Amino acid sequence: MNIKKIYKGLALAGMGFALMGFASCSESQSYSELLTEENHAVNWYLASQKVENNIPADSISFIVGEDAPFYKLDDDGYVYMQVISKGNMEDRVKSGDIVYFRFNKLNLKYLYLGEDPEWFGNATDLSTAMGTNEPNYTRFIYENQYLSSSTKWGTGIQMPLKFFGYDCEVNLVLRSYYGFLEDQTTCLPYLINLRYFKPEY
């Protein structure tokens, strides 16, 4: 993923926000204030992107690539998807299937506040994630909202699999409501790159 490309359209705006001296998130902020700030950050980022508010009638019609638009996936605008690769359309994920994924994410709130956040995740190491030393396989059971091994990743990252097969790759603008469980109470939105894989038995 080309981070220079992302910063290109945001550099001037980011400098402006930094000069205005926005206050960073603190424990004294109310949940409502955190949500408002999250909303501003997401809207600010999407303002520099091509956005499609309507999902194509079929998976074939999605525009694909680094310059593809972000498609609005839900009515409330909590998840937007840019399709990098549709993957194997002949091998689709079914309800109850185990899906492994790799991710890299960028904090949009920090970017909005004029800071210089880094990408982080497990894009190069599937066996560990979230900065821990314990094995922490990033996987979920598709459409399962009961097991903690699935729910801790939120529901947003499962949405692309409604349209595409294993080995697909997408970028999501993901608000905390549908994001990773650890980001929901702090209202942190992310730009997240995701690749999905079938288990190897």
PDB file of C-alpha atoms in Angstrom:
ATOM      1  CA  MET A   1       0.000   0.000   0.000  1.00  0.00           C
ATOM      2  CA  ASN A   2       1.443   3.383  -1.025  1.00  0.00           C
ATOM      3  CA  ILE A   3       1.369   5.667   1.995  1.00  0.00           C
ATOM      4  CA  LYS A   4       2.832   8.555  -0.004  1.00  0.00           C
ATOM      5  CA  LYS A   5      -0.260   8.480  -2.151  1.00  0.00           C
ATOM      6  CA  ILE A   6      -2.517   8.796   0.884  1.00  0.00           C
ATOM      7  CA  TYR A   7      -0.544  11.674   2.346  1.00  0.00           C
ATOM      8  CA  LYS A   8      -0.380  13.512  -0.983  1.00  0.00           C
ATOM      9  CA  GLY A   9      -3.957  14.718  -0.889  1.00  0.00           C
ATOM     10  CA  LEU A  10      -3.915  15.371   2.860  1.00  0.00           C
ATOM     11  CA  ALA A  11      -0.592  17.072   3.487  1.00  0.00           C
ATOM     12  CA  LEU A  12      -1.720  20.689   3.219  1.00  0.00           C
ATOM     13  CA  ALA A  13      -4.910  20.109   5.192  1.00  0.00           C
ATOM     14  CA  GLY A  14      -2.990  18.195   7.846  1.00  0.00           C
ATOM     15  CA  MET A  15      -0.545  21.057   8.288  1.00  0.00           C
ATOM     16  CA  GLY A  16      -3.431  23.464   8.660  1.00  0.00           C
ATOM     17  CA  PHE A  17      -5.042  21.399  11.384  1.00  0.00           C
ATOM     18  CA  ALA A  18      -1.727  21.082  13.183  1.00  0.00           C
ATOM     19  CA  LEU A  19      -1.244  24.836  13.188  1.00  0.00           C
ATOM     20  CA  MET A  20      -4.707  25.348  14.595  1.00  0.00           C
ATOM     21  CA  GLY A  21      -3.591  23.372  17.624  1.00  0.00           C
ATOM     22  CA  PHE A  22      -6.368  20.865  18.016  1.00  0.00           C
ATOM     23  CA  ALA A  23      -6.441  19.259  21.422  1.00  0.00           C
ATOM     24  CA  SER A  24      -5.633  15.572  21.383  1.00  0.00           C
ATOM     25  CA  CYS A  25      -7.887  12.946  22.903  1.00  0.00           C
ATOM     26  CA  SER A  26      -7.803  12.900  26.665  1.00  0.00           C
ATOM     27  CA  GLU A  27      -9.556  11.069  29.444  1.00  0.00           C
ATOM     28  CA  SER A  28     -11.538  14.220  30.204  1.00  0.00           C
ATOM     29  CA  GLN A  29     -13.399  14.073  26.893  1.00  0.00           C
ATOM     30  CA  SER A  30     -16.945  12.781  27.002  1.00  0.00           C
ATOM     31  CA  TYR A  31     -18.073   9.915  24.814  1.00  0.00           C
ATOM     32  CA  SER A  32     -20.166  12.363  22.804  1.00  0.00           C
ATOM     33  CA  GLU A  33     -17.122  14.550  22.197  1.00  0.00           C
ATOM     34  CA  LEU A  34     -15.085  11.544  21.109  1.00  0.00           C
ATOM     35  CA  LEU A  35     -17.806  10.560  18.638  1.00  0.00           C
ATOM     36  CA  THR A  36     -17.924  14.085  17.241  1.00  0.00           C
ATOM     37  CA  GLU A  37     -14.176  14.141  16.771  1.00  0.00           C
ATOM     38  CA  GLU A  38     -14.305  10.722  15.108  1.00  0.00           C
ATOM     39  CA  ASN A  39     -17.003  11.975  12.759  1.00  0.00           C
ATOM     40  CA  HIS A  40     -14.918  15.026  11.816  1.00  0.00           C
ATOM     41  CA  ALA A  41     -11.846  12.872  11.159  1.00  0.00           C
ATOM     42  CA  VAL A  42     -13.689  10.430   8.881  1.00  0.00           C
ATOM     43  CA  ASN A  43     -15.482  13.171   6.954  1.00  0.00           C
ATOM     44  CA  TRP A  44     -12.210  15.061   6.555  1.00  0.00           C
ATOM     45  CA  TYR A  45     -10.474  12.006   5.120  1.00  0.00           C
ATOM     46  CA  LEU A  46     -13.321  11.047   2.782  1.00  0.00           C
ATOM     47  CA  ALA A  47     -13.487  14.618   1.473  1.00  0.00           C
ATOM     48  CA  SER A  48     -10.151  13.946  -0.249  1.00  0.00           C
ATOM     49  CA  GLN A  49     -11.302  10.631  -1.767  1.00  0.00           C
ATOM     50  CA  LYS A  50     -13.674   9.505  -4.486  1.00  0.00           C
ATOM     51  CA  VAL A  51     -16.792   8.203  -2.745  1.00  0.00           C
ATOM     52  CA  GLU A  52     -19.728   6.188  -4.122  1.00  0.00           C
ATOM     53  CA  ASN A  53     -22.837   6.175  -1.959  1.00  0.00           C
ATOM     54  CA  ASN A  54     -24.442   3.312  -3.887  1.00  0.00           C
ATOM     55  CA  ILE A  55     -23.179  -0.266  -3.978  1.00  0.00           C
ATOM     56  CA  PRO A  56     -23.128  -1.862  -7.453  1.00  0.00           C
ATOM     57  CA  ALA A  57     -25.916  -4.334  -8.193  1.00  0.00           C
ATOM     58  CA  ASP A  58     -23.387  -7.142  -8.637  1.00  0.00           C
ATOM     59  CA  SER A  59     -19.812  -7.879  -7.568  1.00  0.00           C
ATOM     60  CA  ILE A  60     -18.546  -7.622 -11.151  1.00  0.00           C
ATOM     61  CA  SER A  61     -19.375  -3.917 -11.383  1.00  0.00           C
ATOM     62  CA  PHE A  62     -17.101  -2.765  -8.521  1.00  0.00           C
ATOM     63  CA  ILE A  63     -14.251  -0.549  -9.697  1.00  0.00           C
ATOM     64  CA  VAL A  64     -10.931  -2.075  -8.632  1.00  0.00           C
ATOM     65  CA  GLY A  65      -7.482  -0.646  -7.906  1.00  0.00           C
ATOM     66  CA  GLU A  66      -5.514   1.977  -5.989  1.00  0.00           C
ATOM     67  CA  ASP A  67      -7.616   4.743  -7.590  1.00  0.00           C
ATOM     68  CA  ALA A  68     -10.970   3.034  -7.037  1.00  0.00           C
ATOM     69  CA  PRO A  69     -13.650   4.914  -5.104  1.00  0.00           C
ATOM     70  CA  PHE A  70     -14.659   4.136  -1.554  1.00  0.00           C
ATOM     71  CA  TYR A  71     -18.100   2.516  -1.584  1.00  0.00           C
ATOM     72  CA  LYS A  72     -20.450   3.233   1.306  1.00  0.00           C
ATOM     73  CA  LEU A  73     -21.373  -0.188   2.744  1.00  0.00           C
ATOM     74  CA  ASP A  74     -23.965   0.715   5.365  1.00  0.00           C
ATOM     75  CA  ASP A  75     -26.776   3.230   5.689  1.00  0.00           C
ATOM     76  CA  ASP A  76     -25.115   5.157   8.521  1.00  0.00           C
ATOM     77  CA  GLY A  77     -21.758   5.580   6.781  1.00  0.00           C
ATOM     78  CA  TYR A  78     -19.719   3.658   9.346  1.00  0.00           C
ATOM     79  CA  VAL A  79     -17.879   1.565   6.738  1.00  0.00           C
ATOM     80  CA  TYR A  80     -16.496   2.563   3.333  1.00  0.00           C
ATOM     81  CA  MET A  81     -14.686   0.083   1.095  1.00  0.00           C
ATOM     82  CA  GLN A  82     -12.098   0.531  -1.639  1.00  0.00           C
ATOM     83  CA  VAL A  83     -11.536  -2.674  -3.634  1.00  0.00           C
ATOM     84  CA  ILE A  84      -7.910  -3.497  -4.419  1.00  0.00           C
ATOM     85  CA  SER A  85      -8.522  -7.092  -5.563  1.00  0.00           C
ATOM     86  CA  LYS A  86     -11.670  -9.207  -5.779  1.00  0.00           C
ATOM     87  CA  GLY A  87      -9.758 -12.381  -5.001  1.00  0.00           C
ATOM     88  CA  ASN A  88     -11.027 -15.786  -6.074  1.00  0.00           C
ATOM     89  CA  MET A  89     -14.633 -15.243  -7.066  1.00  0.00           C
ATOM     90  CA  GLU A  90     -15.017 -18.999  -7.595  1.00  0.00           C
ATOM     91  CA  ASP A  91     -14.167 -19.656  -3.941  1.00  0.00           C
ATOM     92  CA  ARG A  92     -16.571 -17.642  -1.817  1.00  0.00           C
ATOM     93  CA  VAL A  93     -16.806 -17.600   1.972  1.00  0.00           C
ATOM     94  CA  LYS A  94     -19.876 -19.240   3.470  1.00  0.00           C
ATOM     95  CA  SER A  95     -21.534 -18.628   6.829  1.00  0.00           C
ATOM     96  CA  GLY A  96     -19.630 -20.501   9.535  1.00  0.00           C
ATOM     97  CA  ASP A  97     -16.374 -20.676   7.567  1.00  0.00           C
ATOM     98  CA  ILE A  98     -13.091 -19.769   9.268  1.00  0.00           C
ATOM     99  CA  VAL A  99     -11.367 -16.813   7.627  1.00  0.00           C
ATOM    100  CA  TYR A 100      -7.789 -15.753   8.325  1.00  0.00           C
ATOM    101  CA  PHE A 101      -6.814 -12.178   7.608  1.00  0.00           C
ATOM    102  CA  ARG A 102      -3.858  -9.851   7.615  1.00  0.00           C
ATOM    103  CA  PHE A 103      -4.188  -6.163   8.260  1.00  0.00           C
ATOM    104  CA  ASN A 104      -2.390  -2.854   8.487  1.00  0.00           C
ATOM    105  CA  LYS A 105      -4.211   0.137   9.875  1.00  0.00           C
ATOM    106  CA  LEU A 106      -3.688   3.876  10.134  1.00  0.00           C
ATOM    107  CA  ASN A 107      -5.321   6.028  12.820  1.00  0.00           C
ATOM    108  CA  LEU A 108      -7.415   8.631  10.985  1.00  0.00           C
ATOM    109  CA  LYS A 109      -8.061  10.688  14.083  1.00  0.00           C
ATOM    110  CA  TYR A 110      -4.350  11.260  14.660  1.00  0.00           C
ATOM    111  CA  LEU A 111      -3.912  12.050  10.970  1.00  0.00           C
ATOM    112  CA  TYR A 112      -6.763  14.559  11.197  1.00  0.00           C
ATOM    113  CA  LEU A 113      -5.170  16.203  14.247  1.00  0.00           C
ATOM    114  CA  GLY A 114      -1.978  16.833  12.302  1.00  0.00           C
ATOM    115  CA  GLU A 115       0.067  14.083  13.906  1.00  0.00           C
ATOM    116  CA  ASP A 116       2.160  11.532  12.014  1.00  0.00           C
ATOM    117  CA  PRO A 117       0.666   8.114  12.802  1.00  0.00           C
ATOM    118  CA  GLU A 118       2.334   4.931  11.597  1.00  0.00           C
ATOM    119  CA  TRP A 119       0.757   1.935   9.949  1.00  0.00           C
ATOM    120  CA  PHE A 120       0.606  -1.080  12.232  1.00  0.00           C
ATOM    121  CA  GLY A 121      -0.808  -4.602  12.177  1.00  0.00           C
ATOM    122  CA  ASN A 122       0.205  -8.088  11.179  1.00  0.00           C
ATOM    123  CA  ALA A 123       0.572  -7.698   7.415  1.00  0.00           C
ATOM    124  CA  THR A 124       3.944  -9.445   7.467  1.00  0.00           C
ATOM    125  CA  ASP A 125       3.322 -11.900  10.302  1.00  0.00           C
ATOM    126  CA  LEU A 126       0.069 -13.846  10.413  1.00  0.00           C
ATOM    127  CA  SER A 127       0.857 -15.589  13.700  1.00  0.00           C
ATOM    128  CA  THR A 128       1.002 -12.532  15.921  1.00  0.00           C
ATOM    129  CA  ALA A 129      -0.938  -9.314  16.065  1.00  0.00           C
ATOM    130  CA  MET A 130      -1.787  -6.314  18.225  1.00  0.00           C
ATOM    131  CA  GLY A 131       1.793  -6.051  19.496  1.00  0.00           C
ATOM    132  CA  THR A 132       1.686  -9.089  21.783  1.00  0.00           C
ATOM    133  CA  ASN A 133       4.158 -11.926  22.167  1.00  0.00           C
ATOM    134  CA  GLU A 134       1.429 -14.507  22.560  1.00  0.00           C
ATOM    135  CA  PRO A 135       0.159 -16.301  19.463  1.00  0.00           C
ATOM    136  CA  ASN A 136      -2.843 -14.260  18.407  1.00  0.00           C
ATOM    137  CA  TYR A 137      -4.135 -15.611  15.141  1.00  0.00           C
ATOM    138  CA  THR A 138      -6.195 -13.042  13.312  1.00  0.00           C
ATOM    139  CA  ARG A 139      -9.182 -15.022  12.235  1.00  0.00           C
ATOM    140  CA  PHE A 140     -12.914 -15.019  12.607  1.00  0.00           C
ATOM    141  CA  ILE A 141     -15.856 -17.252  11.859  1.00  0.00           C
ATOM    142  CA  TYR A 142     -17.848 -15.599   9.114  1.00  0.00           C
ATOM    143  CA  GLU A 143     -21.202 -14.232  10.301  1.00  0.00           C
ATOM    144  CA  ASN A 144     -20.612 -15.482  13.866  1.00  0.00           C
ATOM    145  CA  GLN A 145     -21.309 -12.758  16.413  1.00  0.00           C
ATOM    146  CA  TYR A 146     -21.071 -14.913  19.534  1.00  0.00           C
ATOM    147  CA  LEU A 147     -17.511 -16.194  19.870  1.00  0.00           C
ATOM    148  CA  SER A 148     -15.056 -13.695  21.336  1.00  0.00           C
ATOM    149  CA  SER A 149     -12.464 -14.843  18.798  1.00  0.00           C
ATOM    150  CA  SER A 150     -14.704 -13.287  16.140  1.00  0.00           C
ATOM    151  CA  THR A 151     -16.357 -10.393  17.961  1.00  0.00           C
ATOM    152  CA  LYS A 152     -13.068  -8.831  19.123  1.00  0.00           C
ATOM    153  CA  TRP A 153     -12.382  -7.839  15.512  1.00  0.00           C
ATOM    154  CA  GLY A 154     -15.756  -6.138  15.080  1.00  0.00           C
ATOM    155  CA  THR A 155     -18.255  -6.696  12.286  1.00  0.00           C
ATOM    156  CA  GLY A 156     -16.901  -4.196   9.771  1.00  0.00           C
ATOM    157  CA  ILE A 157     -14.050  -6.339   8.516  1.00  0.00           C
ATOM    158  CA  GLN A 158     -16.485  -9.123   7.552  1.00  0.00           C
ATOM    159  CA  MET A 159     -18.524  -6.913   5.218  1.00  0.00           C
ATOM    160  CA  PRO A 160     -16.299  -7.201   2.096  1.00  0.00           C
ATOM    161  CA  LEU A 161     -16.779 -10.979   2.047  1.00  0.00           C
ATOM    162  CA  LYS A 162     -20.413 -10.481   1.095  1.00  0.00           C
ATOM    163  CA  PHE A 163     -19.114  -9.398  -2.309  1.00  0.00           C
ATOM    164  CA  PHE A 164     -15.766 -11.118  -2.904  1.00  0.00           C
ATOM    165  CA  GLY A 165     -13.940 -14.406  -2.429  1.00  0.00           C
ATOM    166  CA  TYR A 166     -10.924 -15.652  -0.530  1.00  0.00           C
ATOM    167  CA  ASP A 167      -7.661 -13.831  -1.341  1.00  0.00           C
ATOM    168  CA  CYS A 168      -9.440 -10.521  -1.911  1.00  0.00           C
ATOM    169  CA  GLU A 169      -7.859  -7.274  -0.691  1.00  0.00           C
ATOM    170  CA  VAL A 170      -9.641  -4.096   0.353  1.00  0.00           C
ATOM    171  CA  ASN A 171      -9.077  -0.801   2.123  1.00  0.00           C
ATOM    172  CA  LEU A 172     -11.749   0.148   4.637  1.00  0.00           C
ATOM    173  CA  VAL A 173     -12.521   3.462   6.265  1.00  0.00           C
ATOM    174  CA  LEU A 174     -13.824   1.997   9.491  1.00  0.00           C
ATOM    175  CA  ARG A 175     -15.538   3.894  12.271  1.00  0.00           C
ATOM    176  CA  SER A 176     -15.203   2.470  15.758  1.00  0.00           C
ATOM    177  CA  TYR A 177     -18.826   1.273  15.959  1.00  0.00           C
ATOM    178  CA  TYR A 178     -17.991  -1.542  13.527  1.00  0.00           C
ATOM    179  CA  GLY A 179     -14.277  -1.602  14.317  1.00  0.00           C
ATOM    180  CA  PHE A 180     -12.015  -3.666  16.556  1.00  0.00           C
ATOM    181  CA  LEU A 181     -13.447  -4.051  20.056  1.00  0.00           C
ATOM    182  CA  GLU A 182     -10.466  -2.283  21.625  1.00  0.00           C
ATOM    183  CA  ASP A 183     -11.168   0.856  19.549  1.00  0.00           C
ATOM    184  CA  GLN A 184     -14.887   1.161  20.272  1.00  0.00           C
ATOM    185  CA  THR A 185     -14.768   2.852  23.684  1.00  0.00           C
ATOM    186  CA  THR A 186     -12.144   5.364  22.527  1.00  0.00           C
ATOM    187  CA  CYS A 187     -13.970   6.104  19.251  1.00  0.00           C
ATOM    188  CA  LEU A 188     -10.911   5.644  17.055  1.00  0.00           C
ATOM    189  CA  PRO A 189     -11.505   5.469  13.291  1.00  0.00           C
ATOM    190  CA  TYR A 190      -9.025   3.754  11.004  1.00  0.00           C
ATOM    191  CA  LEU A 191      -8.026   3.329   7.430  1.00  0.00           C
ATOM    192  CA  ILE A 192      -7.344  -0.392   7.322  1.00  0.00           C
ATOM    193  CA  ASN A 193      -5.895  -2.572   4.594  1.00  0.00           C
ATOM    194  CA  LEU A 194      -7.186  -6.160   4.743  1.00  0.00           C
ATOM    195  CA  ARG A 195      -6.382  -9.404   2.942  1.00  0.00           C
ATOM    196  CA  TYR A 196      -8.434 -12.548   3.518  1.00  0.00           C
ATOM    197  CA  PHE A 197      -7.225 -16.155   3.350  1.00  0.00           C
ATOM    198  CA  LYS A 198      -8.668 -19.645   3.425  1.00  0.00           C
ATOM    199  CA  PRO A 199      -7.373 -21.978   6.171  1.00  0.00           C
ATOM    200  CA  GLU A 200      -4.781 -24.522   5.071  1.00  0.00           C
ATOM    201  CA  TYR A 201      -5.526 -27.924   6.479  1.00  0.00           C
TER     202      TYR A 201
END
